[in-house]
Amino acid sequence: MSTTYCLPTRFGRKATGLNPFFAKFFEDFPNLWLSQEGQTEKSFLPRLDVTSNQENYTIKADLPGMNKDAVSIEIQHGVLTLAGEKRQEKQEKDAERTCHLQERSFGAFSRSFTLPDDVDCEKITATCKDGVLTITLPRKSAGTKQNIAITAA
Amino acid sequence: MKTNERFPRLFDECPTPRPLRSPDLWDELFSPRFPMNFVDSKTVNASACLPKIDLTSDEHTYTLQAELPGLTKDDVHLEIEDGCLTLHGERHESSHSKEDGYELHERHFGSFTRKLTLPEDALIDKITASQKDGLLTIAIPRESKPAQRIPVQSA
C-alpha cells in the first residue's frame, strides 16, 4: 500500500526572503494537491485547517469514517506528523457487490508540519469526534528576556 | 468488488453546481477558455462542499455511504419525495475558529443538497440510516420479487 505524502507545511510565520511567486506557490501547494484533479488517483489526503490565537494553534483534520485508533500523531525534531490509513470497511460478500457510484477515496496518508518555535510540545492534546481530529498546540507565553552578562577578559 | 460500468441510470443526480474545470491542468492552460475559467473559485467551492458518496448494492440492499465529517445526526436531513432521496444539511464553521486567524484553510463549510432517484425495487418504508465517525450509512432494502413465470399455452 503506497502512502500519500505532502510537503511539510509551515505555519505561525511568514515566508520571508522568498520571491512572492514562489511564496504563493508553496502556500498553494497543499491546495493544488488536494484539488479535484489530485483526487483522480483515489488516494486519500485529509483536508486540514490550522488556526491560531494568542493561546493556541489548532489543527483540525477531516477524517470521515476514521476513529482515533486509525491515526497517529508524532513529533520529532520540531516536525509534527499526522499519519494513518483510511480503510474501506469490509462488507459481506464484497466481491458480489455492484458499485454504482464511487467518490470516496482510501489509503494511507502522512502530513507533516514544521512547528513554530513558540509551541509548547509537552502540552499538545488531541481529540477525535464525528470524524474530525482536533489537535491543540498551546503557545508558550512570551518568553522572558534573558540577559547575558559580558565579562571582561 | 465489480464496478457497474454500464451505469443504468439507476441513480440520477439532480443538477448540482459542478466545477467547470477540465481534468487536466495542462488542458486547462491551453484551452481557449483559459482566461475566463482558470480561477473560478465559486464553482469549485460549491462542488467541494458536496459530501462524497459511495453507492453499492447486493441482491438484498442498496448501501449508500456519505462522508460528513464534523456533522452530527441532527445536522443532516434525509427526505424521500416522489421516489427521490434528498440528503441535505449544513456544515457550520465553529465561531471559535472564525475569530482566530487562519494559517491554513482547506476544509469546506456551507450547505449542501444531493438528490438521488431511487430505483423501482427500493423499499422506501424500510430505509434505515445511521451515523458514526462522520460517516452516514443509508441502507435501502430491495424488494425481492420471484421471477415471473409465463405459462406457454399450446396453440
XYZ file of C-alpha atoms in Angstrom:
308
model
C 0.000 0.000 0.000
C 1.526 3.300 -1.044
C 1.283 6.263 1.251
C 0.252 9.699 0.052
C 2.648 12.328 1.311
C 2.554 16.061 1.288
C 5.379 18.541 1.827
C 5.718 19.714 5.429
C 3.522 22.727 5.959
C 4.826 25.715 7.844
C 2.635 27.928 9.876
C 2.960 30.605 12.500
C 5.443 32.638 10.479
C 5.526 34.307 7.137
C 7.864 33.003 4.478
C 10.473 35.704 4.241
C 13.065 36.323 1.592
C 11.102 34.295 -0.926
C 10.146 35.650 -4.278
C 6.403 36.379 -3.939
C 5.665 33.974 -6.802
C 7.328 31.065 -5.035
C 5.915 32.077 -1.675
C 2.455 31.870 -3.229
C 3.300 28.551 -4.836
C 4.290 26.982 -1.543
C 1.246 28.454 0.112
C -0.994 26.937 -2.557
C 0.822 23.636 -2.817
C -1.407 21.616 -0.480
C -4.459 23.026 -2.216
C -3.167 22.025 -5.634
C -2.503 18.597 -4.248
C -5.994 18.373 -2.848
C -7.741 19.774 -5.880
C -10.233 17.753 -7.860
C -7.512 16.729 -10.296
C -5.495 15.192 -7.495
C -8.392 13.019 -6.480
C -8.292 11.004 -9.687
C -5.748 8.646 -8.176
C -8.261 7.761 -5.492
C -5.676 8.366 -2.814
C -6.781 9.950 0.409
C -5.201 13.026 1.935
C -7.131 14.674 4.761
C -8.147 18.309 4.435
C -6.763 20.485 7.219
C -7.417 23.813 8.838
C -4.823 25.486 11.005
C -5.918 28.442 13.115
C -4.126 30.439 15.757
C -4.916 32.809 18.565
C -2.814 34.162 21.383
C -3.035 30.988 23.491
C -3.074 28.126 20.959
C -2.527 26.871 17.480
C -5.300 24.465 16.445
C -5.082 21.867 13.689
C -8.356 20.335 12.506
C -8.368 17.401 10.116
C -11.349 15.866 8.311
C -11.135 12.109 8.791
C -14.604 10.811 7.900
C -15.190 7.214 8.879
C -11.992 7.015 10.927
C -11.707 6.700 14.680
C -8.842 7.619 16.982
C -7.155 4.241 16.607
C -6.699 4.753 12.868
C -4.437 7.820 13.211
C -1.129 8.552 14.880
C 0.499 11.852 15.789
C 4.267 12.082 16.246
C 6.642 14.914 16.938
C 10.298 14.660 16.064
C 12.847 17.432 15.608
C 10.134 20.074 15.709
C 8.067 18.412 12.959
C 4.602 17.121 13.746
C 3.487 14.220 11.572
C -0.108 13.114 11.284
C -0.304 9.671 9.704
C -2.884 6.971 9.317
C -4.792 4.791 6.968
C -8.344 5.170 5.798
C -9.688 1.710 5.092
C -12.776 0.718 3.263
C -14.891 -1.232 5.704
C -15.351 -4.785 4.565
C -18.884 -5.653 3.672
C -20.430 -9.056 3.378
C -19.922 -10.768 0.061
C -17.749 -7.878 -1.054
C -16.911 -9.484 -4.379
C -20.539 -9.877 -5.300
C -21.474 -6.285 -4.650
C -22.114 -3.925 -7.519
C -20.655 -0.430 -7.357
C -22.869 2.321 -8.752
C -21.047 5.396 -7.545
C -17.564 5.739 -6.068
C -16.443 9.149 -4.923
C -14.755 8.369 -1.622
C -11.027 7.732 -1.538
C -9.000 5.457 0.707
C -5.404 4.656 1.550
C -2.503 5.515 3.808
C -1.517 9.152 4.231
C 1.013 11.286 6.011
C 1.066 15.043 6.513
C 3.730 16.987 8.367
C 4.041 20.424 9.904
C 7.123 22.337 10.862
C 6.093 23.659 14.246
C 6.698 27.280 15.186
C 9.234 27.842 17.961
C 6.636 29.003 20.462
C 4.730 25.696 20.611
C 4.830 24.003 23.987
C 5.376 20.428 22.767
C 4.810 18.931 26.236
C 1.221 20.184 26.391
C -0.137 19.183 22.985
C -3.529 17.445 23.189
C -5.711 15.779 20.552
C -9.352 14.684 20.367
C -11.327 12.882 17.681
C -15.077 13.405 17.327
C -17.532 12.828 14.458
C -14.684 12.202 12.049
C -12.832 15.420 12.865
C -9.464 15.299 14.614
C -8.588 18.401 16.631
C -5.003 18.924 17.762
C -4.440 21.759 20.228
C -0.921 23.153 20.434
C -0.547 25.613 23.331
C 1.788 28.524 22.755
C 4.461 29.382 25.266
C 3.839 32.705 26.905
C 6.065 35.450 25.588
C 9.449 34.315 26.776
C 11.164 36.376 29.405
C 14.174 38.142 28.074
C 17.423 36.654 29.118
C 20.315 38.968 29.625
C 23.760 37.551 29.188
C 26.399 39.424 31.049
C 29.618 40.036 29.193
C 32.583 39.503 31.373
C 35.767 41.343 30.800
C 38.539 39.083 29.669
C -15.982 -5.589 -5.929
C -17.131 -5.312 -9.510
C -17.841 -1.897 -10.917
C -21.031 -1.222 -12.737
C -19.563 0.251 -15.892
C -22.805 0.303 -17.764
C -24.470 2.585 -15.262
C -28.147 2.002 -16.000
C -29.241 5.445 -14.828
C -30.430 3.697 -11.739
C -29.497 6.615 -9.579
C -29.661 10.012 -11.162
C -28.262 13.057 -9.543
C -30.247 16.215 -9.833
C -28.227 19.142 -11.120
C -25.832 20.491 -8.546
C -23.146 23.102 -9.072
C -20.115 21.359 -10.510
C -16.742 22.816 -11.331
C -16.325 23.609 -14.988
C -12.713 22.543 -14.792
C -11.210 20.071 -17.164
C -9.476 17.116 -15.556
C -6.017 18.105 -16.632
C -4.316 21.312 -15.643
C -2.425 21.375 -18.950
C -5.622 21.112 -20.933
C -6.838 23.951 -18.819
C -3.838 26.118 -19.620
C -4.111 25.562 -23.353
C -7.846 25.644 -23.604
C -9.313 28.674 -25.362
C -11.401 29.491 -22.335
C -8.361 29.603 -20.052
C -8.529 33.251 -19.013
C -12.166 33.015 -18.050
C -12.143 29.643 -16.453
C -8.806 29.376 -14.770
C -9.811 30.655 -11.385
C -13.438 30.065 -10.725
C -13.292 29.538 -7.018
C -17.040 29.907 -6.599
C -17.964 26.825 -8.609
C -15.064 24.851 -7.213
C -16.142 25.554 -3.674
C -19.765 24.746 -4.417
C -18.758 21.308 -5.604
C -16.107 20.745 -2.986
C -18.517 21.078 -0.089
C -20.753 18.344 -1.508
C -20.319 15.208 0.573
C -18.561 12.370 -1.198
C -20.810 9.384 -1.751
C -20.253 5.683 -2.398
C -23.167 3.600 -3.568
C -23.069 -0.180 -3.745
C -25.645 -2.914 -3.890
C -26.103 -6.617 -3.405
C -29.210 -8.639 -4.137
C -30.928 -7.584 -0.905
C -29.835 -3.990 -0.226
C -28.527 -0.762 -1.736
C -25.946 0.800 0.579
C -25.153 4.491 0.402
C -22.271 5.945 2.401
C -21.735 9.678 2.634
C -18.756 11.423 4.203
C -19.935 14.118 6.577
C -17.017 14.937 8.883
C -17.898 17.157 11.822
C -21.647 16.740 11.339
C -23.885 15.056 13.907
C -27.127 13.317 13.051
C -29.035 16.489 13.914
C -27.189 18.438 11.225
C -28.246 16.067 8.443
C -31.713 15.741 6.930
C -32.976 12.903 4.779
C -36.193 13.166 2.831
C -37.948 10.990 0.305
C -40.379 12.515 -2.118
C -41.640 11.124 -5.425
C -39.072 8.341 -5.325
C -36.246 10.842 -4.913
C -33.989 10.700 -1.866
C -32.675 14.076 -0.762
C -29.733 14.469 1.575
C -29.216 17.985 2.792
C -27.516 19.727 5.639
C -25.171 22.466 6.605
C -21.686 22.381 7.959
C -21.015 25.305 10.244
C -17.632 26.719 10.874
C -17.162 26.922 14.628
C -17.363 30.514 15.814
C -14.155 29.838 17.688
C -12.114 29.318 14.548
C -13.800 32.259 12.825
C -12.381 34.587 15.420
C -8.928 33.087 15.173
C -6.607 33.720 12.297
C -6.313 31.070 9.615
C -2.859 29.762 8.850
C -4.160 27.064 6.504
C -7.688 26.665 5.195
C -8.560 23.533 3.224
C -11.799 22.333 4.807
C -15.121 23.366 3.336
C -18.171 24.735 5.088
C -21.637 25.619 3.947
C -24.891 23.981 2.983
C -25.246 21.122 0.539
C -28.006 19.158 -1.178
C -27.681 15.900 -3.066
C -30.540 14.056 -4.666
C -30.733 10.508 -5.886
C -33.565 8.936 -7.807
C -34.373 5.640 -6.129
C -34.757 2.561 -8.278
C -38.162 0.922 -8.566
C -37.255 -2.027 -6.353
C -36.287 0.155 -3.358
C -38.450 -0.436 -0.295
C -38.937 3.180 0.730
C -40.691 2.344 4.013
C -37.807 0.238 5.260
C -34.891 2.610 4.702
C -32.613 2.929 7.726
C -29.754 5.351 8.352
C -27.002 5.574 10.925
C -24.143 7.973 11.502
C -20.785 7.220 13.085
C -17.407 8.985 12.979
C -18.688 11.445 10.396
C -19.859 8.712 8.031
C -23.553 8.401 7.202
C -24.692 4.951 6.123
C -28.095 4.529 4.489
C -29.427 1.017 3.898
C -32.163 0.734 1.293
C -33.664 -2.770 1.219
C -34.662 -4.156 -2.162
C -37.923 -5.831 -2.932
C -37.287 -9.435 -3.838
C -39.736 -10.452 -6.499
C -39.778 -14.036 -7.624
C -39.197 -14.286 -11.334
C -42.435 -14.079 -13.205
C -43.342 -17.282 -14.942
C -45.200 -17.109 -18.186
C -47.082 -20.252 -18.982
C -46.737 -21.398 -22.522
C -50.029 -22.420 -23.912
C -50.458 -24.923 -26.610
C -51.884 -23.345 -29.708
